[in-house]
Amino acid sequence: MSLAVRLLLAFAAVAVLVTGVVGFFARDVARREVEHSFEQRITAAMNGARGELVFEADNLSELLTPICKHDSLFDRTLIELQRAKGDAASLSTGMQLQKMVTDQRKALRLDALLLVDGQGVVIAADELARVNTRDVTLARMLADPQGKPRLVWEKGEATLQVHCARAAGGVQLGLVGSRQVGPILDRVGRAYGVALILDHQSNATAGPGPRERLIIPEIDHLVVNASISRQPLYEALAQLDSTIFLTGAIAVLLSIALAVFLARSLSSPIVELAAQTREVVRGHPKPVQGRGGRELHQLARTFNKAIDELASMRRRLARTERIAARREVARQVAHEVKNPLAPIRAAIETLRRLHDRQSPHFEEYFDEATKTVLEEVHRIKTIVGEFTKFARMPPPAFTRVDLAEAAGGVVALHDARGDDDGPSVTLESDDVPLILADQNQIVQVLTNLVQNGIEASRDAGRRPEVVVWIGLRESDVAIVVEDNGPGVDPSVADRLFEPYVSTKAEGTGLGLAIVQTILHEHGGEISYEPREGGGARFVVILPVDGPPLLEQAPTSDGDTLR
């Protein structure tokens, strides 16, 4: 993942995180503030409802009592009721009483006003249907002490009722006034934005939200529930959420813009420095230049110093490896040369003795001895020639090489499928790029591997079949050479690429050592693995751009490094 992408993700994550944390706490604070406001409104509404209801109850008591005590029509009606011995139907002032009750109700702003005798018979009322009807609850009310209001339910409506009464001559006459509680609660509730509902209605009609229960002891059985809707809270939180989301989106966009700016200012010098280092690794020893902050300049200086040290170390290591290889080969040559020297010495010493004694067998042994000497000298010459070839191997001259074309020439040279017992050598090649290599040395590697496969198959008494495959392995080019021979003895496989280690009876053991040296100087490697179904498989891996840290970079495709 690039630095620019990381900066974008980091800044976006920080913006989202900060917005989320701030939004969470802001939302929590706003919710608590609204909840506290709800509680304050409920408390204020409850106090207001209590004051209004108590005021209405006290006011009702004060309104009716003077009428019962001092009203002339009330007094005359009581006297007539005494004369009629409590028979309310015989009263002659019915129309006047009806008018008096209606006028008084309006004057006192009552919802209902009844003139009732001690038996609960309604003498006058706004509702004509109730006149001359009897209600026992009204009779019981007149028997109670007057002045204290009580809660009464009539036709599903809660009303505050108070009464006043006077008795004389064994009869009783009273007034019962009432005022509905619902409008009072509605008026107070609207003022505070709170739903005020009588207790037995609250379960059915109260909405969700904070609630509080108010008991008013001044009025028996009067309990009010106050509740407030949470809809404003939900709307406020929804609006706050929208604001937080919008703020977060703006913060993310600003952070992305800042990240893009920083990424360009920070990553551009790093990308440029990385490109320069790649060129150095690919063989362009031009020092890298740091651009940007002080750290990048220090990195460039440190990299240039490390490259110089690595190049110097590589040169020393190459010289050391060549010296060590030559010493090993010299040791092996000395060992191999000793073997033919023994029969040469023995043959010459025998000839000298026969010559000194003038032996008749001198001429017969002369041919045999000289033949032995010549064979052993030829063997010494071959060993010395291989050593010279190994020791004088020139450094590679790098050019852009088409591997398929080079391998095709080697395959065409060794393929003899037209003959009855000729070797079959085939090439399978994928589309691979041109590689930076020494074409002659790569051809030498391919020739050595193909010839080894052909000779191994023939030694096993089989018709040679060799397959060369060229393709890509990750970012490198692979060459695989397979044969149908017996494979390599496991006891020799670990030392297969050492000088003078051979599986052939007449081999010098330098062929694969030379191959490994060539590939090492090309920055590649070679390995052996048994072929599935029998035979040997050699795998060569070559970098496309040649060995790292070249002494000199090619100026163009086809130029040779010297």
Coordinates of C-alpha atoms in Angstrom, one line a residue:
M1 CA 0.0 0.0 0.0
S2 CA 1.5 3.3 -1.0
L3 CA 2.2 6.2 1.3
A4 CA -0.5 8.4 -0.3
V5 CA -3.2 5.8 0.2
R6 CA -2.0 5.3 3.8
L7 CA -2.2 9.0 4.5
L8 CA -5.7 9.2 2.9
L9 CA -6.9 6.3 5.0
A10 CA -5.3 7.6 8.2
F11 CA -6.6 11.2 7.8
A12 CA -10.1 9.9 6.9
A13 CA -10.1 7.5 9.9
V14 CA -9.0 10.3 12.3
A15 CA -11.7 12.6 10.9
V16 CA -14.4 9.9 11.2
L17 CA -13.2 9.0 14.7
V18 CA -13.0 12.6 16.0
T19 CA -16.4 13.4 14.5
G20 CA -17.9 10.3 15.9
V21 CA -16.5 10.9 19.4
V22 CA -17.5 14.6 19.4
G23 CA -20.8 13.8 17.9
F24 CA -21.5 11.1 20.5
F25 CA -20.7 13.4 23.5
A26 CA -22.6 16.3 21.9
R27 CA -25.6 14.0 21.3
D28 CA -25.5 12.7 24.8
V29 CA -25.2 16.2 26.3
A30 CA -28.1 17.4 24.0
R31 CA -30.2 14.4 25.1
R32 CA -29.6 15.1 28.8
E33 CA -30.4 18.8 28.3
V34 CA -33.7 18.0 26.6
E35 CA -34.5 15.4 29.3
H36 CA -33.7 18.0 32.0
S37 CA -35.9 20.5 30.2
F38 CA -38.7 17.9 30.1
E39 CA -38.4 17.3 33.8
Q40 CA -38.5 21.1 34.5
R41 CA -41.6 21.5 32.3
I42 CA -43.4 18.6 34.0
T43 CA -42.6 20.0 37.4
A44 CA -43.8 23.4 36.4
A45 CA -46.9 22.0 34.8
M46 CA -47.7 20.0 37.9
N47 CA -47.3 22.9 40.1
G48 CA -49.4 25.0 37.8
A49 CA -52.1 22.4 37.6
R50 CA -52.1 22.0 41.4
G51 CA -52.4 25.8 41.9
E52 CA -55.2 26.1 39.3
L53 CA -57.3 23.2 40.6
V54 CA -56.9 24.3 44.2
F55 CA -57.8 27.9 43.2
E56 CA -60.9 26.7 41.3
A57 CA -62.0 24.5 44.2
D58 CA -61.6 27.4 46.7
N59 CA -63.3 29.8 44.4
L60 CA -66.2 27.5 43.9
S61 CA -66.8 27.2 47.6
E62 CA -66.7 31.0 48.0
L63 CA -69.0 31.5 45.1
L64 CA -72.0 29.4 46.3
T65 CA -72.0 30.0 50.0
P66 CA -73.3 33.7 49.8
I67 CA -76.2 32.6 47.6
C68 CA -77.4 30.0 50.1
K69 CA -77.1 32.5 52.9
H70 CA -78.4 35.8 51.5
D71 CA -80.2 35.3 48.2
S72 CA -83.9 36.4 48.5
L73 CA -85.2 33.9 45.9
F74 CA -83.4 31.1 47.6
D75 CA -85.0 32.2 50.9
R76 CA -88.5 32.4 49.4
T77 CA -88.0 29.0 47.8
L78 CA -87.0 27.5 51.2
I79 CA -90.1 29.0 52.8
E80 CA -92.4 27.6 50.1
L81 CA -90.8 24.2 50.4
Q82 CA -91.6 24.3 54.1
R83 CA -95.2 25.1 53.4
A84 CA -95.4 22.4 50.9
K85 CA -93.9 20.1 53.5
G86 CA -91.0 19.1 51.2
D87 CA -93.1 18.6 48.0
A88 CA -90.9 20.3 45.4
A89 CA -93.4 19.7 42.7
S90 CA -95.9 22.1 44.2
L91 CA -93.6 25.1 44.2
S92 CA -95.1 28.1 42.3
T93 CA -91.7 29.8 41.6
G94 CA -90.4 27.1 39.2
M95 CA -89.9 29.4 36.2
Q96 CA -88.2 32.1 38.4
L97 CA -86.0 29.5 40.0
Q98 CA -85.0 28.1 36.5
K99 CA -84.1 31.6 35.4
M100 CA -82.2 32.3 38.6
V101 CA -80.1 29.1 38.3
T102 CA -79.3 29.9 34.6
D103 CA -78.3 33.4 35.4
Q104 CA -76.2 32.4 38.4
R105 CA -74.4 29.7 36.4
K106 CA -73.5 32.2 33.7
A107 CA -72.5 34.9 36.2
L108 CA -70.3 32.4 38.2
R109 CA -68.9 30.8 35.0
L110 CA -69.9 27.4 36.2
D111 CA -70.3 24.4 33.9
A112 CA -73.4 23.3 35.8
L113 CA -75.6 24.6 38.7
L114 CA -78.4 22.6 40.3
L115 CA -81.0 23.6 42.9
V116 CA -81.7 20.5 44.9
D117 CA -83.9 19.7 48.0
G118 CA -82.9 17.3 50.8
Q119 CA -84.4 14.3 49.0
G120 CA -82.1 14.8 46.0
V121 CA -84.9 16.1 43.8
V122 CA -83.6 18.6 41.2
I123 CA -85.9 21.7 41.5
A124 CA -84.1 23.8 38.8
A125 CA -81.2 23.2 36.4
D126 CA -79.8 24.3 33.0
E127 CA -80.6 21.0 31.6
L128 CA -84.5 20.8 31.6
A129 CA -84.3 17.0 31.4
R130 CA -82.9 16.9 34.9
V131 CA -85.6 19.0 36.5
N132 CA -87.9 17.0 38.9
T133 CA -85.6 14.0 38.7
R134 CA -84.2 12.5 41.9
D135 CA -80.5 11.7 42.5
V136 CA -79.6 10.0 45.7
T137 CA -75.9 11.1 45.4
L138 CA -77.1 14.7 45.5
A139 CA -79.0 14.0 48.7
R140 CA -75.9 12.5 50.3
M141 CA -73.9 15.4 49.1
L142 CA -76.2 17.9 50.9
A143 CA -75.9 15.9 54.0
D144 CA -72.1 16.3 54.0
P145 CA -70.4 19.4 55.4
Q146 CA -70.5 22.1 52.8
G147 CA -67.6 23.9 51.3
K148 CA -65.1 21.1 50.5
P149 CA -65.0 20.3 46.8
R150 CA -65.0 16.7 45.5
L151 CA -64.3 15.0 42.2
V152 CA -67.3 13.6 40.5
W153 CA -67.5 11.8 37.1
E154 CA -70.5 12.7 35.0
K155 CA -71.0 11.3 31.5
G156 CA -67.3 10.4 31.3
E157 CA -66.2 13.9 32.3
A158 CA -64.5 14.8 35.6
T159 CA -66.0 17.7 37.4
L160 CA -65.2 19.6 40.6
Q161 CA -68.4 19.8 42.6
V162 CA -69.1 22.0 45.7
H163 CA -72.4 22.6 47.4
C164 CA -74.1 24.8 49.9
A165 CA -77.3 24.0 51.8
R166 CA -79.7 25.5 54.4
A167 CA -82.3 23.7 56.4
A168 CA -85.4 25.1 58.1
G169 CA -88.7 23.6 59.3
G170 CA -87.5 20.0 58.6
V171 CA -86.7 20.7 54.9
Q172 CA -83.4 21.3 53.2
L173 CA -82.5 23.2 50.1
G174 CA -79.1 23.5 48.5
L175 CA -77.1 24.5 45.4
V176 CA -74.7 22.2 43.7
G177 CA -72.2 23.8 41.4
S178 CA -69.6 22.1 39.2
R179 CA -66.8 23.0 36.9
Q180 CA -65.1 20.5 34.5
V181 CA -61.5 19.6 35.3
G182 CA -60.5 18.7 31.7
P183 CA -60.5 22.3 30.3
I184 CA -58.4 23.4 33.3
L185 CA -55.9 20.7 32.7
D186 CA -55.8 21.4 29.0
R187 CA -55.2 25.1 29.5
V188 CA -52.4 24.5 32.0
G189 CA -50.9 21.7 29.8
R190 CA -50.8 23.8 26.7
A191 CA -49.1 26.6 28.6
Y192 CA -46.2 24.2 29.5
G193 CA -46.4 21.8 26.6
V194 CA -47.3 18.9 28.9
A195 CA -50.1 16.4 28.7
L196 CA -52.1 16.6 32.0
I197 CA -54.5 13.7 32.4
L198 CA -56.6 12.4 35.3
D199 CA -55.2 9.2 36.8
H200 CA -57.8 6.7 35.6
Q201 CA -57.5 8.0 32.0
S202 CA -53.7 8.1 31.8
N203 CA -53.1 4.5 30.9
A204 CA -55.4 4.8 27.9
T205 CA -54.4 8.2 26.6
A206 CA -51.0 9.2 27.8
G207 CA -48.2 9.0 25.3
P208 CA -44.7 7.8 25.8
G209 CA -42.2 9.9 27.6
P210 CA -41.4 11.1 31.1
R211 CA -44.3 10.9 33.6
E212 CA -45.1 12.2 37.0
R213 CA -48.0 11.6 39.3
L214 CA -49.6 14.4 41.3
I215 CA -51.9 13.9 44.2
I216 CA -53.9 16.9 45.3
P217 CA -55.0 16.3 49.0
E218 CA -57.3 19.4 49.0
I219 CA -59.6 17.6 46.6
D220 CA -60.5 14.0 47.5
H221 CA -59.7 11.3 44.9
L222 CA -58.0 13.9 42.5
V223 CA -54.8 12.4 41.0
V224 CA -53.3 13.9 37.9
N225 CA -50.6 12.3 35.7
A226 CA -48.3 14.6 33.7
S227 CA -46.5 13.3 30.7
I228 CA -44.6 14.8 27.8
S229 CA -44.1 13.5 24.3
R230 CA -40.6 12.5 23.3
Q231 CA -41.2 13.4 19.7
P232 CA -39.5 16.8 20.1
L233 CA -36.5 15.0 21.6
Y234 CA -36.4 12.6 18.6
E235 CA -36.7 15.4 16.2
A236 CA -33.9 17.4 17.9
L237 CA -31.7 14.3 18.0
A238 CA -32.4 13.6 14.3
Q239 CA -31.5 17.2 13.5
L240 CA -28.4 16.9 15.6
D241 CA -27.5 13.6 13.9
S242 CA -27.9 15.3 10.5
T243 CA -25.6 18.1 11.6
I244 CA -23.0 15.7 13.0
F245 CA -23.1 13.7 9.7
L246 CA -22.8 16.8 7.6
T247 CA -19.9 18.0 9.8
G248 CA -18.2 14.6 9.6
A249 CA -18.6 14.5 5.8
I250 CA -17.0 18.0 5.6
A251 CA -14.2 17.0 8.0
V252 CA -13.5 13.8 5.9
L253 CA -13.4 15.8 2.7
L254 CA -11.1 18.4 4.3
S255 CA -8.9 15.6 5.7
I256 CA -8.7 13.9 2.3
A257 CA -7.8 17.2 0.7
L258 CA -5.1 17.7 3.3
A259 CA -3.9 14.1 2.9
V260 CA -3.6 14.5 -0.9
F261 CA -1.6 17.7 -0.4
L262 CA 0.7 16.0 2.2
A263 CA 0.9 12.8 0.1
R264 CA 2.1 14.8 -2.9
S265 CA 4.6 16.8 -0.9
L266 CA 5.8 13.8 1.1
S267 CA 5.5 10.9 -1.3
S268 CA 6.8 12.6 -4.5
P269 CA 10.4 12.9 -3.2
I270 CA 10.2 9.3 -1.8
V271 CA 8.9 7.9 -5.1
E272 CA 11.6 9.8 -7.0
L273 CA 14.2 8.5 -4.5
A274 CA 12.8 4.9 -4.9
A275 CA 13.0 5.2 -8.7
Q276 CA 16.7 6.4 -8.5
T277 CA 17.5 3.4 -6.2
R278 CA 15.9 1.0 -8.7
E279 CA 18.0 2.4 -11.4
V280 CA 21.1 1.9 -9.3
V281 CA 20.2 -1.7 -8.5
R282 CA 19.5 -2.3 -12.2
G283 CA 23.0 -1.2 -13.0
H284 CA 23.0 2.6 -13.3
P285 CA 25.6 3.6 -10.6
K286 CA 24.6 7.3 -10.7
P287 CA 24.4 8.6 -7.1
V288 CA 20.9 9.1 -5.9
Q289 CA 19.8 12.7 -4.9
G290 CA 17.5 13.3 -2.0
R291 CA 14.8 15.9 -2.4
G292 CA 12.5 17.2 0.3
G293 CA 13.1 17.0 4.0
R294 CA 16.4 16.6 5.8
E295 CA 15.7 12.9 6.5
L296 CA 15.5 12.2 2.8
H297 CA 18.8 13.9 2.2
Q298 CA 20.3 11.8 5.0
L299 CA 18.8 8.6 3.5
A300 CA 20.2 9.4 0.1
R301 CA 23.7 9.9 1.5
T302 CA 23.5 6.7 3.5
F303 CA 22.2 4.8 0.5
N304 CA 25.0 6.1 -1.7
K305 CA 27.5 5.1 0.9
A306 CA 26.0 1.6 1.3
I307 CA 26.0 1.1 -2.5
D308 CA 29.6 2.1 -2.7
E309 CA 30.5 -0.4 0.1
L310 CA 28.4 -3.1 -1.5
A311 CA 29.9 -2.6 -4.9
S312 CA 33.4 -2.7 -3.4
M313 CA 32.5 -5.8 -1.4
R314 CA 31.1 -7.4 -4.5
R315 CA 34.3 -6.9 -6.4
R316 CA 36.4 -8.2 -3.5
L317 CA 34.0 -11.2 -3.1
A318 CA 34.2 -12.0 -6.9
R319 CA 38.0 -11.9 -6.8
T320 CA 38.0 -14.0 -3.7
E321 CA 35.7 -16.6 -5.2
R322 CA 37.7 -16.8 -8.4
I323 CA 40.9 -17.2 -6.4
A324 CA 39.3 -19.9 -4.2
A325 CA 37.9 -21.7 -7.2
R326 CA 41.2 -21.6 -9.0
R327 CA 42.9 -22.9 -5.9
E328 CA 40.4 -25.7 -5.7
V329 CA 40.8 -26.5 -9.4
A330 CA 44.6 -26.4 -9.0
R331 CA 44.5 -28.8 -6.2
Q332 CA 42.2 -31.1 -8.2
V333 CA 44.5 -30.7 -11.3
A334 CA 47.5 -31.6 -9.2
H335 CA 45.7 -34.7 -7.9
E336 CA 44.5 -35.7 -11.4
V337 CA 47.9 -35.2 -12.9
K338 CA 49.6 -37.5 -10.4
N339 CA 47.6 -40.4 -11.6
P340 CA 48.9 -40.4 -15.2
L341 CA 52.4 -39.6 -14.1
A342 CA 52.8 -42.9 -12.3
P343 CA 52.4 -45.1 -15.4
I344 CA 54.5 -42.7 -17.5
R345 CA 57.3 -43.0 -15.0
A346 CA 57.0 -46.8 -14.8
A347 CA 57.0 -47.2 -18.6
I348 CA 60.1 -45.0 -19.0
E349 CA 62.0 -46.7 -16.2
T350 CA 61.2 -50.1 -17.7
L351 CA 62.4 -49.0 -21.2
R352 CA 65.7 -47.7 -19.6
R353 CA 66.3 -51.1 -17.9
L354 CA 65.6 -53.1 -21.0
H355 CA 67.8 -50.7 -23.1
D356 CA 70.7 -51.0 -20.6
R357 CA 70.6 -54.8 -20.6
Q358 CA 70.2 -54.9 -24.4
S359 CA 67.1 -57.0 -23.8
P360 CA 65.6 -58.7 -26.9
H361 CA 62.2 -57.7 -25.5
F362 CA 63.0 -54.0 -25.8
E363 CA 61.4 -53.5 -29.2
E364 CA 58.3 -55.4 -28.2
Y365 CA 57.8 -53.3 -25.0
F366 CA 58.7 -50.0 -26.8
D367 CA 55.4 -49.9 -28.7
E368 CA 53.3 -50.7 -25.7
A369 CA 55.2 -48.2 -23.4
T370 CA 55.1 -45.3 -25.9
K371 CA 51.4 -45.9 -26.5
T372 CA 50.7 -45.7 -22.7
V373 CA 52.8 -42.6 -22.4
L374 CA 51.0 -40.8 -25.2
E375 CA 47.6 -41.7 -23.8
E376 CA 48.5 -40.4 -20.3
V377 CA 50.0 -37.2 -21.8
H378 CA 46.8 -36.7 -23.8
R379 CA 44.9 -37.1 -20.5
I380 CA 47.1 -34.6 -18.8
K381 CA 46.6 -32.2 -21.7
T382 CA 42.8 -32.5 -21.5
I383 CA 42.9 -31.8 -17.7
V384 CA 45.1 -28.8 -18.2
G385 CA 42.9 -27.5 -21.0
E386 CA 39.8 -27.7 -18.9
F387 CA 41.5 -25.9 -16.1
T388 CA 42.7 -23.2 -18.4
K389 CA 39.2 -22.8 -19.8
F390 CA 37.8 -22.5 -16.3
A391 CA 40.5 -20.2 -15.1
R392 CA 40.5 -17.9 -18.1
M393 CA 36.8 -17.5 -18.3
P394 CA 36.2 -13.8 -19.3
P395 CA 33.8 -11.5 -17.5
P396 CA 30.4 -11.4 -19.1
A397 CA 29.7 -8.7 -21.8
F398 CA 26.1 -7.7 -21.1
T399 CA 23.7 -7.0 -24.0
R400 CA 19.9 -7.5 -24.4
V401 CA 19.5 -11.2 -25.3
D402 CA 16.4 -13.0 -26.8
L403 CA 16.5 -16.2 -24.8
A404 CA 14.1 -18.0 -27.1
E405 CA 16.3 -17.2 -30.1
A406 CA 19.5 -18.3 -28.3
A407 CA 17.9 -21.5 -27.1
G408 CA 16.4 -22.2 -30.5
G409 CA 19.9 -22.2 -32.0
V410 CA 21.2 -24.7 -29.4
V411 CA 18.2 -27.0 -29.8
A412 CA 18.5 -27.0 -33.6
L413 CA 22.2 -27.9 -33.4
H414 CA 21.5 -30.9 -31.2
D415 CA 18.1 -32.2 -32.4
A416 CA 18.5 -35.2 -34.7
R417 CA 15.1 -36.8 -34.6
G418 CA 15.5 -37.7 -38.3
D419 CA 18.1 -40.4 -37.4
D420 CA 16.9 -43.7 -36.0
D421 CA 18.7 -43.4 -32.7
G422 CA 19.4 -39.6 -32.8
P423 CA 18.5 -37.4 -29.9
S424 CA 15.2 -35.6 -29.7
V425 CA 15.7 -32.0 -28.4
T426 CA 12.6 -29.8 -28.3
L427 CA 12.0 -26.2 -27.2
E428 CA 8.9 -24.8 -25.4
S429 CA 9.0 -21.1 -24.8
D430 CA 6.5 -18.6 -23.3
D431 CA 6.5 -14.9 -24.1
V432 CA 9.4 -13.5 -22.0
P433 CA 11.2 -10.2 -22.2
L434 CA 14.7 -9.6 -23.4
I435 CA 17.2 -10.1 -20.6
L436 CA 20.5 -8.4 -19.9
A437 CA 23.2 -11.1 -20.3
D438 CA 26.2 -12.3 -22.2
Q439 CA 24.7 -14.2 -25.2
N440 CA 27.8 -16.4 -25.8
Q441 CA 28.0 -17.5 -22.2
I442 CA 24.2 -18.2 -22.0
V443 CA 24.6 -20.3 -25.2
Q444 CA 27.5 -22.1 -23.4
V445 CA 25.2 -22.8 -20.4
L446 CA 22.4 -24.2 -22.6
T447 CA 24.8 -26.3 -24.7
N448 CA 26.4 -27.8 -21.6
L449 CA 23.0 -28.7 -20.0
V450 CA 21.6 -30.1 -23.3
Q451 CA 24.8 -32.2 -24.0
N452 CA 24.8 -33.5 -20.4
G453 CA 21.2 -34.6 -20.8
I454 CA 21.9 -36.4 -24.2
E455 CA 25.1 -38.1 -22.8
A456 CA 23.2 -39.2 -19.6
S457 CA 20.4 -40.8 -21.6
R458 CA 22.9 -42.6 -24.0
D459 CA 24.9 -43.9 -21.0
A460 CA 21.6 -45.4 -19.7
G461 CA 21.0 -47.1 -23.1
R462 CA 18.0 -45.0 -24.0
R463 CA 17.3 -42.8 -27.0
P464 CA 17.9 -39.2 -25.7
E465 CA 14.9 -37.0 -25.2
V466 CA 15.7 -33.5 -23.9
V467 CA 13.1 -30.7 -23.4
V468 CA 14.0 -27.1 -22.9
W469 CA 11.3 -24.8 -21.4
I470 CA 11.6 -21.0 -21.1
G471 CA 9.1 -19.0 -19.1
L472 CA 8.5 -16.5 -16.3
R473 CA 8.8 -17.2 -12.5
E474 CA 7.6 -14.1 -10.7
S475 CA 9.8 -11.2 -12.0
D476 CA 12.6 -13.5 -13.3
V477 CA 13.1 -15.7 -16.3
A478 CA 13.4 -19.5 -15.8
I479 CA 15.1 -22.0 -18.1
V480 CA 14.2 -25.7 -17.4
V481 CA 16.2 -28.5 -19.1
E482 CA 14.8 -32.0 -18.6
D483 CA 16.1 -35.4 -19.9
N484 CA 15.0 -39.0 -19.8
G485 CA 18.2 -40.3 -18.4
P486 CA 18.8 -42.1 -15.0
G487 CA 19.0 -38.9 -13.0
V488 CA 21.7 -38.0 -10.6
D489 CA 22.8 -40.2 -7.8
P490 CA 21.5 -38.7 -4.5
S491 CA 25.0 -39.1 -2.9
V492 CA 26.4 -36.7 -5.5
A493 CA 23.4 -34.3 -5.9
D494 CA 24.6 -32.0 -3.0
R495 CA 28.1 -31.6 -4.6
L496 CA 27.0 -31.6 -8.2
F497 CA 28.2 -28.1 -8.9
E498 CA 31.6 -28.4 -7.3
P499 CA 34.7 -28.6 -9.5
Y500 CA 35.7 -32.2 -10.6
V501 CA 32.5 -33.8 -9.3
S502 CA 31.1 -35.8 -12.2
T503 CA 28.7 -38.7 -12.7
K504 CA 30.2 -39.6 -16.0
A505 CA 33.0 -42.1 -16.4
E506 CA 35.1 -39.9 -18.6
G507 CA 33.9 -36.5 -17.4
T508 CA 36.3 -33.8 -16.0
G509 CA 33.7 -32.5 -13.5
L510 CA 34.1 -28.8 -14.6
G511 CA 31.1 -28.4 -16.9
L512 CA 28.5 -27.7 -14.2
A513 CA 31.0 -25.7 -12.2
I514 CA 31.6 -23.5 -15.2
V515 CA 27.8 -23.2 -15.7
Q516 CA 27.3 -22.2 -12.0
T517 CA 30.1 -19.6 -12.3
I518 CA 28.6 -18.0 -15.4
L519 CA 25.1 -17.9 -13.8
H520 CA 26.6 -16.4 -10.6
E521 CA 28.2 -13.6 -12.6
H522 CA 24.8 -13.0 -14.2
G523 CA 23.1 -12.7 -10.9
G524 CA 21.3 -16.0 -11.5
E525 CA 21.3 -19.4 -9.9
I526 CA 20.9 -23.1 -10.9
S527 CA 19.4 -26.0 -9.1
Y528 CA 18.9 -29.7 -9.7
E529 CA 15.7 -31.7 -8.9
P530 CA 14.7 -35.2 -9.9
R531 CA 12.3 -35.3 -12.9
E532 CA 8.9 -36.8 -12.3
G533 CA 8.8 -40.2 -14.0
G534 CA 12.6 -40.5 -14.0
G535 CA 15.4 -38.4 -15.4
A536 CA 17.1 -35.1 -14.4
R537 CA 15.7 -31.5 -14.3
F538 CA 18.0 -28.5 -14.1
V539 CA 16.3 -25.2 -13.3
V540 CA 18.1 -21.9 -14.2
I541 CA 16.8 -18.6 -12.8
L542 CA 18.0 -15.3 -14.5
P543 CA 17.1 -11.7 -13.6
V544 CA 15.6 -9.7 -16.5
D545 CA 17.9 -6.7 -15.8
G546 CA 21.1 -8.6 -15.1
P547 CA 23.0 -8.7 -11.8
P548 CA 22.5 -5.9 -9.3
L549 CA 25.2 -3.3 -8.7
L550 CA 26.9 -3.5 -12.1
E551 CA 30.1 -1.7 -12.6
Q552 CA 28.7 0.4 -15.5
A553 CA 25.3 0.8 -17.0
P554 CA 24.5 0.2 -20.7
T555 CA 23.7 3.4 -22.6
S556 CA 21.1 1.7 -24.8
D557 CA 19.8 -1.8 -25.8
G558 CA 22.6 -3.7 -27.4
D559 CA 25.5 -1.7 -25.9
T560 CA 28.2 -3.9 -24.4
L561 CA 29.6 -3.4 -20.9
R562 CA 33.3 -3.4 -20.8

